[in-house]
JSON list of C-alpha atoms in Angstrom, two decimals:
[
{"chain": "V", "resi": 15, "resn": "LYS", "atom": "CA", "xyz": [-19.07, 6.89, -0.16]},
{"chain": "V", "resi": 16, "resn": "ALA", "atom": "CA", "xyz": [-16.17, 9.47, 0.02]},
{"chain": "V", "resi": 17, "resn": "GLY", "atom": "CA", "xyz": [-12.62, 7.88, -0.23]},
{"chain": "V", "resi": 18, "resn": "VAL", "atom": "CA", "xyz": [-9.28, 8.87, 1.46]},
{"chain": "V", "resi": 19, "resn": "THR", "atom": "CA", "xyz": [-8.67, 12.20, 1.23]},
{"chain": "V", "resi": 20, "resn": "GLN", "atom": "CA", "xyz": [-4.97, 13.41, 1.17]},
{"chain": "V", "resi": 21, "resn": "THR", "atom": "CA", "xyz": [-4.00, 17.08, 0.73]},
{"chain": "V", "resi": 22, "resn": "PRO", "atom": "CA", "xyz": [-2.12, 18.43, -0.74]},
{"chain": "V", "resi": 23, "resn": "ARG", "atom": "CA", "xyz": [-1.19, 16.51, -3.67]},
{"chain": "V", "resi": 24, "resn": "TYR", "atom": "CA", "xyz": [1.60, 17.85, -4.63]},
{"chain": "V", "resi": 25, "resn": "LEU", "atom": "CA", "xyz": [4.50, 19.84, -2.68]},
{"chain": "V", "resi": 26, "resn": "ILE", "atom": "CA", "xyz": [7.73, 21.30, -3.32]},
{"chain": "V", "resi": 27, "resn": "LYS", "atom": "CA", "xyz": [10.30, 22.43, -0.46]},
{"chain": "V", "resi": 28, "resn": "THR", "atom": "CA", "xyz": [14.00, 22.40, 0.20]},
{"chain": "V", "resi": 29, "resn": "ARG", "atom": "CA", "xyz": [16.37, 20.62, 2.25]},
{"chain": "V", "resi": 30, "resn": "GLY", "atom": "CA", "xyz": [16.19, 21.70, 6.13]},
{"chain": "V", "resi": 31, "resn": "GLN", "atom": "CA", "xyz": [12.37, 22.75, 5.83]},
{"chain": "V", "resi": 32, "resn": "GLN", "atom": "CA", "xyz": [9.46, 20.80, 7.42]},
{"chain": "V", "resi": 33, "resn": "VAL", "atom": "CA", "xyz": [6.40, 19.79, 5.96]},
{"chain": "V", "resi": 34, "resn": "THR", "atom": "CA", "xyz": [2.94, 18.76, 7.26]},
{"chain": "V", "resi": 35, "resn": "LEU", "atom": "CA", "xyz": [0.48, 16.26, 5.16]},
{"chain": "V", "resi": 36, "resn": "SER", "atom": "CA", "xyz": [-2.85, 15.88, 5.88]},
{"chain": "V", "resi": 37, "resn": "CYS", "atom": "CA", "xyz": [-5.16, 12.38, 5.47]},
{"chain": "V", "resi": 38, "resn": "SER", "atom": "CA", "xyz": [-8.87, 12.43, 5.86]},
{"chain": "V", "resi": 39, "resn": "PRO", "atom": "CA", "xyz": [-10.02, 8.86, 6.22]},
{"chain": "V", "resi": 40, "resn": "ILE", "atom": "CA", "xyz": [-13.17, 7.24, 4.73]},
{"chain": "V", "resi": 41, "resn": "SER", "atom": "CA", "xyz": [-16.34, 8.12, 6.77]},
{"chain": "V", "resi": 42, "resn": "GLY", "atom": "CA", "xyz": [-16.41, 5.91, 10.00]},
{"chain": "V", "resi": 43, "resn": "HIS", "atom": "CA", "xyz": [-12.92, 4.63, 9.65]},
{"chain": "V", "resi": 44, "resn": "ARG", "atom": "CA", "xyz": [-11.19, 4.93, 12.61]},
{"chain": "V", "resi": 45, "resn": "SER", "atom": "CA", "xyz": [-7.49, 3.48, 12.20]},
{"chain": "V", "resi": 46, "resn": "VAL", "atom": "CA", "xyz": [-4.80, 5.64, 9.73]},
{"chain": "V", "resi": 47, "resn": "SER", "atom": "CA", "xyz": [-1.86, 4.25, 8.30]},
{"chain": "V", "resi": 48, "resn": "TRP", "atom": "CA", "xyz": [1.09, 6.00, 6.79]},
{"chain": "V", "resi": 49, "resn": "TYR", "atom": "CA", "xyz": [3.29, 5.13, 3.69]},
{"chain": "V", "resi": 50, "resn": "GLN", "atom": "CA", "xyz": [6.07, 5.79, 1.80]},
{"chain": "V", "resi": 51, "resn": "GLN", "atom": "CA", "xyz": [6.41, 4.88, -1.52]},
{"chain": "V", "resi": 52, "resn": "THR", "atom": "CA", "xyz": [9.97, 5.32, -3.78]},
{"chain": "V", "resi": 53, "resn": "PRO", "atom": "CA", "xyz": [11.06, 3.51, -6.92]},
{"chain": "V", "resi": 54, "resn": "GLY", "atom": "CA", "xyz": [13.89, 2.24, -4.96]},
{"chain": "V", "resi": 55, "resn": "GLN", "atom": "CA", "xyz": [12.13, 0.59, -1.94]},
{"chain": "V", "resi": 56, "resn": "GLY", "atom": "CA", "xyz": [9.20, 0.57, -2.96]},
{"chain": "V", "resi": 57, "resn": "LEU", "atom": "CA", "xyz": [6.23, 0.89, -0.54]},
{"chain": "V", "resi": 58, "resn": "GLN", "atom": "CA", "xyz": [7.01, 1.14, 3.17]},
{"chain": "V", "resi": 59, "resn": "PHE", "atom": "CA", "xyz": [5.10, 1.42, 6.35]},
{"chain": "V", "resi": 60, "resn": "LEU", "atom": "CA", "xyz": [5.71, 4.74, 8.50]},
{"chain": "V", "resi": 61, "resn": "PHE", "atom": "CA", "xyz": [3.15, 4.06, 11.26]},
{"chain": "V", "resi": 62, "resn": "GLU", "atom": "CA", "xyz": [-0.23, 3.31, 12.25]},
{"chain": "V", "resi": 63, "resn": "TYR", "atom": "CA", "xyz": [-2.88, 5.79, 14.34]},
{"chain": "V", "resi": 64, "resn": "PHE", "atom": "CA", "xyz": [-6.22, 4.58, 15.82]},
{"chain": "V", "resi": 65, "resn": "SER", "atom": "CA", "xyz": [-8.02, 6.41, 18.96]},
{"chain": "V", "resi": 66, "resn": "GLU", "atom": "CA", "xyz": [-5.34, 9.10, 18.54]},
{"chain": "V", "resi": 67, "resn": "THR", "atom": "CA", "xyz": [-2.83, 6.84, 19.70]},
{"chain": "V", "resi": 68, "resn": "GLN", "atom": "CA", "xyz": [0.22, 5.27, 17.83]},
{"chain": "V", "resi": 69, "resn": "ARG", "atom": "CA", "xyz": [-0.19, 1.59, 17.68]},
{"chain": "V", "resi": 70, "resn": "ASN", "atom": "CA", "xyz": [3.31, 0.91, 15.56]},
{"chain": "V", "resi": 71, "resn": "LYS", "atom": "CA", "xyz": [5.90, 2.51, 13.93]},
{"chain": "V", "resi": 72, "resn": "GLY", "atom": "CA", "xyz": [7.78, 1.28, 10.80]},
{"chain": "V", "resi": 73, "resn": "ASN", "atom": "CA", "xyz": [11.67, 1.67, 10.32]},
{"chain": "V", "resi": 74, "resn": "PHE", "atom": "CA", "xyz": [11.93, 5.59, 9.75]},
{"chain": "V", "resi": 75, "resn": "PRO", "atom": "CA", "xyz": [14.02, 7.93, 11.68]},
{"chain": "V", "resi": 76, "resn": "GLY", "atom": "CA", "xyz": [12.57, 10.58, 14.47]},
{"chain": "V", "resi": 77, "resn": "ARG", "atom": "CA", "xyz": [12.02, 13.35, 11.90]},
{"chain": "V", "resi": 78, "resn": "PHE", "atom": "CA", "xyz": [9.16, 11.51, 10.70]},
{"chain": "V", "resi": 79, "resn": "SER", "atom": "CA", "xyz": [6.34, 11.76, 13.19]},
{"chain": "V", "resi": 80, "resn": "GLY", "atom": "CA", "xyz": [2.43, 11.81, 13.22]},
{"chain": "V", "resi": 81, "resn": "ARG", "atom": "CA", "xyz": [-0.81, 12.33, 14.95]},
{"chain": "V", "resi": 82, "resn": "GLN", "atom": "CA", "xyz": [-4.37, 11.73, 14.81]},
{"chain": "V", "resi": 83, "resn": "PHE", "atom": "CA", "xyz": [-7.12, 13.83, 15.93]},
{"chain": "V", "resi": 84, "resn": "SER", "atom": "CA", "xyz": [-10.42, 13.16, 18.10]},
{"chain": "V", "resi": 85, "resn": "ASN", "atom": "CA", "xyz": [-12.39, 13.01, 14.22]},
{"chain": "V", "resi": 86, "resn": "SER", "atom": "CA", "xyz": [-9.83, 10.13, 12.89]},
{"chain": "V", "resi": 87, "resn": "ARG", "atom": "CA", "xyz": [-8.33, 13.09, 10.67]},
{"chain": "V", "resi": 88, "resn": "SER", "atom": "CA", "xyz": [-4.57, 12.24, 10.66]},
{"chain": "V", "resi": 89, "resn": "GLU", "atom": "CA", "xyz": [-1.31, 14.21, 9.93]},
{"chain": "V", "resi": 90, "resn": "MET", "atom": "CA", "xyz": [2.04, 13.50, 9.33]},
{"chain": "V", "resi": 91, "resn": "ASN", "atom": "CA", "xyz": [5.04, 15.68, 9.66]},
{"chain": "V", "resi": 92, "resn": "VAL", "atom": "CA", "xyz": [8.55, 15.30, 8.34]},
{"chain": "V", "resi": 93, "resn": "SER", "atom": "CA", "xyz": [11.27, 17.51, 9.88]},
{"chain": "V", "resi": 94, "resn": "THR", "atom": "CA", "xyz": [14.91, 18.67, 8.29]},
{"chain": "V", "resi": 95, "resn": "LEU", "atom": "CA", "xyz": [14.28, 17.55, 5.24]},
{"chain": "V", "resi": 96, "resn": "GLU", "atom": "CA", "xyz": [16.57, 15.56, 3.11]},
{"chain": "V", "resi": 97, "resn": "LEU", "atom": "CA", "xyz": [16.71, 14.80, -0.38]},
{"chain": "V", "resi": 98, "resn": "GLY", "atom": "CA", "xyz": [16.02, 11.25, -0.04]},
{"chain": "V", "resi": 99, "resn": "ASP", "atom": "CA", "xyz": [12.66, 12.30, 1.64]},
{"chain": "V", "resi": 100, "resn": "SER", "atom": "CA", "xyz": [11.32, 12.94, -2.20]},
{"chain": "V", "resi": 101, "resn": "ALA", "atom": "CA", "xyz": [8.58, 10.34, -2.19]},
{"chain": "V", "resi": 102, "resn": "LEU", "atom": "CA", "xyz": [4.85, 9.72, -2.46]},
{"chain": "V", "resi": 103, "resn": "TYR", "atom": "CA", "xyz": [3.36, 9.73, 0.96]},
{"chain": "V", "resi": 104, "resn": "LEU", "atom": "CA", "xyz": [0.08, 7.39, 1.16]},
{"chain": "V", "resi": 105, "resn": "CYS", "atom": "CA", "xyz": [-2.27, 7.64, 3.69]},
{"chain": "V", "resi": 106, "resn": "ALA", "atom": "CA", "xyz": [-4.82, 4.19, 4.02]},
{"chain": "V", "resi": 107, "resn": "SER", "atom": "CA", "xyz": [-7.56, 3.49, 6.61]},
{"chain": "V", "resi": 108, "resn": "SER", "atom": "CA", "xyz": [-9.51, 1.07, 7.73]},
{"chain": "V", "resi": 109, "resn": "PRO", "atom": "CA", "xyz": [-12.53, 0.80, 9.90]},
{"chain": "V", "resi": 110, "resn": "ASN", "atom": "CA", "xyz": [-11.05, -0.71, 13.27]},
{"chain": "V", "resi": 111, "resn": "ALA", "atom": "CA", "xyz": [-7.47, -1.18, 14.22]},
{"chain": "V", "resi": 112, "resn": "GLY", "atom": "CA", "xyz": [-6.09, -5.12, 13.65]},
{"chain": "V", "resi": 113, "resn": "ASN", "atom": "CA", "xyz": [-6.33, -7.34, 10.49]},
{"chain": "V", "resi": 114, "resn": "GLN", "atom": "CA", "xyz": [-8.76, -5.12, 8.43]},
{"chain": "V", "resi": 115, "resn": "PRO", "atom": "CA", "xyz": [-8.59, -4.18, 4.84]},
{"chain": "V", "resi": 116, "resn": "GLN", "atom": "CA", "xyz": [-6.71, -0.82, 4.13]},
{"chain": "V", "resi": 117, "resn": "HIS", "atom": "CA", "xyz": [-7.85, 1.43, 1.43]},
{"chain": "V", "resi": 118, "resn": "PHE", "atom": "CA", "xyz": [-5.69, 4.39, 0.73]},
{"chain": "V", "resi": 119, "resn": "GLY", "atom": "CA", "xyz": [-5.75, 7.46, -1.02]},
{"chain": "V", "resi": 120, "resn": "ASP", "atom": "CA", "xyz": [-3.95, 8.88, -3.92]},
{"chain": "V", "resi": 121, "resn": "GLY", "atom": "CA", "xyz": [-0.83, 10.27, -2.35]},
{"chain": "V", "resi": 122, "resn": "THR", "atom": "CA", "xyz": [0.98, 13.57, -1.61]},
{"chain": "V", "resi": 123, "resn": "ARG", "atom": "CA", "xyz": [3.72, 13.81, -4.30]},
{"chain": "V", "resi": 124, "resn": "LEU", "atom": "CA", "xyz": [6.66, 15.67, -2.08]},
{"chain": "V", "resi": 125, "resn": "SER", "atom": "CA", "xyz": [9.94, 16.86, -4.04]},
{"chain": "V", "resi": 126, "resn": "ILE", "atom": "CA", "xyz": [12.76, 18.15, -2.07]},
{"chain": "V", "resi": 127, "resn": "LEU", "atom": "CA", "xyz": [15.01, 20.66, -4.19]},
{"chain": "O", "resi": 14, "resn": "GLN", "atom": "CA", "xyz": [16.66, -11.49, 1.12]},
{"chain": "O", "resi": 15, "resn": "LYS", "atom": "CA", "xyz": [13.91, -9.24, 1.30]},
{"chain": "O", "resi": 16, "resn": "GLU", "atom": "CA", "xyz": [10.71, -10.26, 2.97]},
{"chain": "O", "resi": 17, "resn": "VAL", "atom": "CA", "xyz": [8.49, -9.91, -0.17]},
{"chain": "O", "resi": 18, "resn": "GLU", "atom": "CA", "xyz": [10.00, -10.65, -3.60]},
{"chain": "O", "resi": 19, "resn": "GLN", "atom": "CA", "xyz": [7.87, -9.74, -6.74]},
{"chain": "O", "resi": 20, "resn": "ASP", "atom": "CA", "xyz": [8.92, -9.80, -10.50]},
{"chain": "O", "resi": 21, "resn": "PRO", "atom": "CA", "xyz": [8.92, -6.16, -11.62]},
{"chain": "O", "resi": 22, "resn": "GLY", "atom": "CA", "xyz": [8.10, -6.97, -15.22]},
{"chain": "O", "resi": 23, "resn": "PRO", "atom": "CA", "xyz": [6.85, -5.43, -17.46]},
{"chain": "O", "resi": 24, "resn": "LEU", "atom": "CA", "xyz": [4.83, -8.34, -18.32]},
{"chain": "O", "resi": 25, "resn": "SER", "atom": "CA", "xyz": [2.98, -7.84, -21.37]},
{"chain": "O", "resi": 26, "resn": "VAL", "atom": "CA", "xyz": [-0.12, -10.20, -22.67]},
{"chain": "O", "resi": 27, "resn": "PRO", "atom": "CA", "xyz": [-2.34, -9.89, -25.46]},
{"chain": "O", "resi": 28, "resn": "GLU", "atom": "CA", "xyz": [-6.50, -8.65, -24.51]},
{"chain": "O", "resi": 29, "resn": "GLY", "atom": "CA", "xyz": [-8.24, -11.80, -23.35]},
{"chain": "O", "resi": 30, "resn": "ALA", "atom": "CA", "xyz": [-5.31, -13.69, -22.11]},
{"chain": "O", "resi": 31, "resn": "ILE", "atom": "CA", "xyz": [-5.08, -15.07, -18.56]},
{"chain": "O", "resi": 32, "resn": "VAL", "atom": "CA", "xyz": [-2.60, -13.39, -16.43]},
{"chain": "O", "resi": 33, "resn": "SER", "atom": "CA", "xyz": [-0.81, -14.91, -13.42]},
{"chain": "O", "resi": 34, "resn": "LEU", "atom": "CA", "xyz": [0.84, -12.76, -11.08]},
{"chain": "O", "resi": 35, "resn": "ASN", "atom": "CA", "xyz": [3.15, -13.78, -8.08]},
{"chain": "O", "resi": 36, "resn": "CYS", "atom": "CA", "xyz": [4.98, -13.20, -5.10]},
{"chain": "O", "resi": 37, "resn": "THR", "atom": "CA", "xyz": [7.11, -14.92, -2.69]},
{"chain": "O", "resi": 38, "resn": "TYR", "atom": "CA", "xyz": [7.72, -14.42, 1.01]},
{"chain": "O", "resi": 39, "resn": "SER", "atom": "CA", "xyz": [10.11, -15.32, 3.87]},
{"chain": "O", "resi": 40, "resn": "ASN", "atom": "CA", "xyz": [8.53, -14.61, 6.79]},
{"chain": "O", "resi": 41, "resn": "SER", "atom": "CA", "xyz": [6.20, -17.32, 7.92]},
{"chain": "O", "resi": 42, "resn": "ALA", "atom": "CA", "xyz": [4.43, -15.40, 10.34]},
{"chain": "O", "resi": 43, "resn": "PHE", "atom": "CA", "xyz": [2.43, -13.86, 7.65]},
{"chain": "O", "resi": 44, "resn": "GLN", "atom": "CA", "xyz": [-1.32, -14.67, 7.87]},
{"chain": "O", "resi": 45, "resn": "TYR", "atom": "CA", "xyz": [-3.13, -11.95, 5.99]},
{"chain": "O", "resi": 46, "resn": "PHE", "atom": "CA", "xyz": [-2.64, -11.10, 1.79]},
{"chain": "O", "resi": 47, "resn": "MET", "atom": "CA", "xyz": [-3.61, -8.69, -0.18]},
{"chain": "O", "resi": 48, "resn": "TRP", "atom": "CA", "xyz": [-3.51, -7.61, -3.76]},
{"chain": "O", "resi": 49, "resn": "TYR", "atom": "CA", "xyz": [-3.60, -4.05, -4.75]},
{"chain": "O", "resi": 50, "resn": "ARG", "atom": "CA", "xyz": [-3.85, -2.23, -8.34]},
{"chain": "O", "resi": 51, "resn": "GLN", "atom": "CA", "xyz": [-1.94, 0.99, -9.04]},
{"chain": "O", "resi": 52, "resn": "TYR", "atom": "CA", "xyz": [-2.71, 3.17, -11.75]},
{"chain": "O", "resi": 53, "resn": "SER", "atom": "CA", "xyz": [-0.14, 5.78, -12.85]},
{"chain": "O", "resi": 54, "resn": "ARG", "atom": "CA", "xyz": [-0.65, 8.94, -10.62]},
{"chain": "O", "resi": 55, "resn": "LYS", "atom": "CA", "xyz": [-3.23, 7.39, -8.17]},
{"chain": "O", "resi": 56, "resn": "GLY", "atom": "CA", "xyz": [-2.86, 5.40, -4.88]},
{"chain": "O", "resi": 57, "resn": "PRO", "atom": "CA", "xyz": [-3.25, 1.54, -4.62]},
{"chain": "O", "resi": 58, "resn": "GLU", "atom": "CA", "xyz": [-6.62, 0.01, -5.01]},
{"chain": "O", "resi": 59, "resn": "LEU", "atom": "CA", "xyz": [-7.42, -2.89, -3.01]},
{"chain": "O", "resi": 60, "resn": "LEU", "atom": "CA", "xyz": [-8.39, -6.16, -5.11]},
{"chain": "O", "resi": 61, "resn": "MET", "atom": "CA", "xyz": [-8.34, -9.35, -3.12]},
{"chain": "O", "resi": 62, "resn": "TYR", "atom": "CA", "xyz": [-7.85, -9.60, 0.65]},
{"chain": "O", "resi": 63, "resn": "THR", "atom": "CA", "xyz": [-7.42, -13.27, 1.95]},
{"chain": "O", "resi": 64, "resn": "TYR", "atom": "CA", "xyz": [-6.56, -14.95, 5.06]},
{"chain": "O", "resi": 65, "resn": "SER", "atom": "CA", "xyz": [-4.15, -17.94, 5.47]},
{"chain": "O", "resi": 66, "resn": "SER", "atom": "CA", "xyz": [-4.29, -20.51, 2.51]},
{"chain": "O", "resi": 67, "resn": "GLY", "atom": "CA", "xyz": [-6.68, -21.19, -0.08]},
{"chain": "O", "resi": 68, "resn": "ASN", "atom": "CA", "xyz": [-8.52, -19.81, -3.13]},
{"chain": "O", "resi": 69, "resn": "LYS", "atom": "CA", "xyz": [-10.86, -16.71, -3.17]},
{"chain": "O", "resi": 70, "resn": "GLU", "atom": "CA", "xyz": [-12.60, -15.84, -6.19]},
{"chain": "O", "resi": 71, "resn": "ASP", "atom": "CA", "xyz": [-14.06, -12.17, -7.14]},
{"chain": "O", "resi": 72, "resn": "GLY", "atom": "CA", "xyz": [-15.10, -11.71, -10.67]},
{"chain": "O", "resi": 73, "resn": "ARG", "atom": "CA", "xyz": [-12.56, -12.40, -13.22]},
{"chain": "O", "resi": 74, "resn": "PHE", "atom": "CA", "xyz": [-9.81, -12.13, -10.07]},
{"chain": "O", "resi": 75, "resn": "THR", "atom": "CA", "xyz": [-8.78, -15.10, -8.30]},
{"chain": "O", "resi": 76, "resn": "ALA", "atom": "CA", "xyz": [-6.39, -15.22, -5.61]},
{"chain": "O", "resi": 77, "resn": "GLN", "atom": "CA", "xyz": [-4.04, -18.16, -4.25]},
{"chain": "O", "resi": 78, "resn": "VAL", "atom": "CA", "xyz": [-2.36, -18.62, -0.85]},
{"chain": "O", "resi": 79, "resn": "ASP", "atom": "CA", "xyz": [0.18, -21.63, -0.58]},
{"chain": "O", "resi": 80, "resn": "LYS", "atom": "CA", "xyz": [1.46, -20.80, 2.99]},
{"chain": "O", "resi": 81, "resn": "SER", "atom": "CA", "xyz": [3.62, -24.15, 2.76]},
{"chain": "O", "resi": 82, "resn": "SER", "atom": "CA", "xyz": [5.44, -22.84, -0.28]},
{"chain": "O", "resi": 83, "resn": "LYS", "atom": "CA", "xyz": [5.13, -18.90, 0.76]},
{"chain": "O", "resi": 84, "resn": "TYR", "atom": "CA", "xyz": [3.95, -17.97, -2.45]},
{"chain": "O", "resi": 85, "resn": "ILE", "atom": "CA", "xyz": [0.92, -16.33, -3.25]},
{"chain": "O", "resi": 86, "resn": "SER", "atom": "CA", "xyz": [-0.55, -15.76, -6.74]},
{"chain": "O", "resi": 87, "resn": "LEU", "atom": "CA", "xyz": [-3.36, -13.34, -8.50]},
{"chain": "O", "resi": 88, "resn": "PHE", "atom": "CA", "xyz": [-4.83, -14.53, -11.66]},
{"chain": "O", "resi": 89, "resn": "ILE", "atom": "CA", "xyz": [-6.80, -12.24, -13.92]},
{"chain": "O", "resi": 90, "resn": "ARG", "atom": "CA", "xyz": [-9.05, -13.79, -16.68]},
{"chain": "O", "resi": 91, "resn": "ASP", "atom": "CA", "xyz": [-10.43, -12.21, -19.97]},
{"chain": "O", "resi": 92, "resn": "SER", "atom": "CA", "xyz": [-8.07, -9.29, -19.38]},
{"chain": "O", "resi": 93, "resn": "GLN", "atom": "CA", "xyz": [-8.47, -6.09, -20.71]},
{"chain": "O", "resi": 94, "resn": "PRO", "atom": "CA", "xyz": [-6.78, -3.33, -21.64]},
{"chain": "O", "resi": 95, "resn": "SER", "atom": "CA", "xyz": [-7.85, -0.92, -18.65]},
{"chain": "O", "resi": 96, "resn": "ASP", "atom": "CA", "xyz": [-6.43, -3.84, -16.65]},
{"chain": "O", "resi": 97, "resn": "SER", "atom": "CA", "xyz": [-2.83, -2.66, -17.52]},
{"chain": "O", "resi": 98, "resn": "ALA", "atom": "CA", "xyz": [-1.22, -1.03, -14.26]},
{"chain": "O", "resi": 99, "resn": "THR", "atom": "CA", "xyz": [0.95, -2.11, -11.32]},
{"chain": "O", "resi": 100, "resn": "TYR", "atom": "CA", "xyz": [0.03, -4.95, -9.17]},
{"chain": "O", "resi": 101, "resn": "LEU", "atom": "CA", "xyz": [1.16, -5.01, -5.65]},
{"chain": "O", "resi": 102, "resn": "CYS", "atom": "CA", "xyz": [1.08, -8.02, -3.44]},
{"chain": "O", "resi": 103, "resn": "ALA", "atom": "CA", "xyz": [1.14, -7.08, 0.54]},
{"chain": "O", "resi": 104, "resn": "MET", "atom": "CA", "xyz": [0.77, -9.57, 3.73]},
{"chain": "O", "resi": 105, "resn": "ARG", "atom": "CA", "xyz": [1.04, -8.86, 7.36]},
{"chain": "O", "resi": 106, "resn": "PRO", "atom": "CA", "xyz": [1.31, -11.43, 10.57]},
{"chain": "O", "resi": 107, "resn": "GLY", "atom": "CA", "xyz": [-1.42, -12.41, 12.60]},
{"chain": "O", "resi": 108, "resn": "GLY", "atom": "CA", "xyz": [-2.58, -9.76, 15.21]},
{"chain": "O", "resi": 109, "resn": "GLY", "atom": "CA", "xyz": [-2.86, -6.91, 13.38]},
{"chain": "O", "resi": 110, "resn": "ALA", "atom": "CA", "xyz": [0.06, -5.01, 15.25]},
{"chain": "O", "resi": 111, "resn": "ASP", "atom": "CA", "xyz": [2.49, -4.74, 11.87]},
{"chain": "O", "resi": 112, "resn": "GLY", "atom": "CA", "xyz": [1.90, -2.34, 9.35]},
{"chain": "O", "resi": 113, "resn": "LEU", "atom": "CA", "xyz": [1.77, -4.06, 5.67]},
{"chain": "O", "resi": 114, "resn": "THR", "atom": "CA", "xyz": [4.83, -5.49, 4.05]},
{"chain": "O", "resi": 115, "resn": "PHE", "atom": "CA", "xyz": [4.77, -4.92, 0.21]},
{"chain": "O", "resi": 116, "resn": "GLY", "atom": "CA", "xyz": [6.20, -6.41, -2.98]},
{"chain": "O", "resi": 117, "resn": "LYS", "atom": "CA", "xyz": [7.54, -3.82, -5.11]},
{"chain": "O", "resi": 118, "resn": "GLY", "atom": "CA", "xyz": [4.98, -4.43, -8.01]},
{"chain": "O", "resi": 119, "resn": "THR", "atom": "CA", "xyz": [4.75, -6.03, -11.30]},
{"chain": "O", "resi": 120, "resn": "HIS", "atom": "CA", "xyz": [3.99, -3.55, -14.10]},
{"chain": "O", "resi": 121, "resn": "LEU", "atom": "CA", "xyz": [1.30, -5.27, -16.45]},
{"chain": "O", "resi": 122, "resn": "ILE", "atom": "CA", "xyz": [0.78, -4.11, -20.08]},
{"chain": "O", "resi": 123, "resn": "ILE", "atom": "CA", "xyz": [-2.51, -5.59, -21.77]},
{"chain": "O", "resi": 124, "resn": "GLN", "atom": "CA", "xyz": [-2.07, -5.24, -25.32]},
{"chain": "O", "resi": 125, "resn": "PRO", "atom": "CA", "xyz": [-5.52, -4.22, -27.47]}
]
C-alpha cells in the first residue's frame, strides 16, 4: 500500500511569492492534516481537512490556506512568502476524522531566499 | 512553559542497551499519545499509539502513559544502530477536534 505522497520534495522561492504544495493521502484515507517543521519551533499543526471541509486550524496567519478535493487529495497554499516560512511542510493522513493515527509523508522542503 | 517538554539530547547509548525516552506535558485534556521516529530527510514514522494511561508493547518498543503525573515514556529494548534517529512524542485531546501537539524530539544515537 503506497504511503502519503507529497510533491514537490524541494522548492526554492523568493520573498513575496506564493507557493502551492500537494499531498496525496494513503488510499482510502479521507482526513488530511498539514504541519510545519522548523528547528526552532518543531512540528506545529497548520490545519486539517475532511470531506473537503476544514475541521480545525492551528495558530498561523491567514497567508496559510488549504483545500481538499473530492478524491481526498489536498493542497496547501502560502501567499506573500516571508523568510520565516522556510521549513519542512509535512502532510499526514488518517482513515477518518477524529482520534485516529496519523501517517506522515516525507514532506516538502521550502526555502525562501 | 511549553505544552509538551522533551529533552532534545543527543542521547548516546551502546548497542543492546535499553533506551528510555520521555515527555512531560501540561494540558490535562490530552488523552491520545503517540511516539514517532524520524530519520534525517524523512517524515515522522508512527511507532506507538495509545489512549489514556497504561502500557502498550509492540516488539522491542513499550509505551507508558501516566496521566496523573502528565508523563509519557517510550522504552526500546535491545537497541540497534538502525534505531538512531529523532524520536518525537505527540498528543491530542479527546474529541478529535485538534491537531497533534508535538515535543521537539530527542536525538538518539546507538553506538555499534
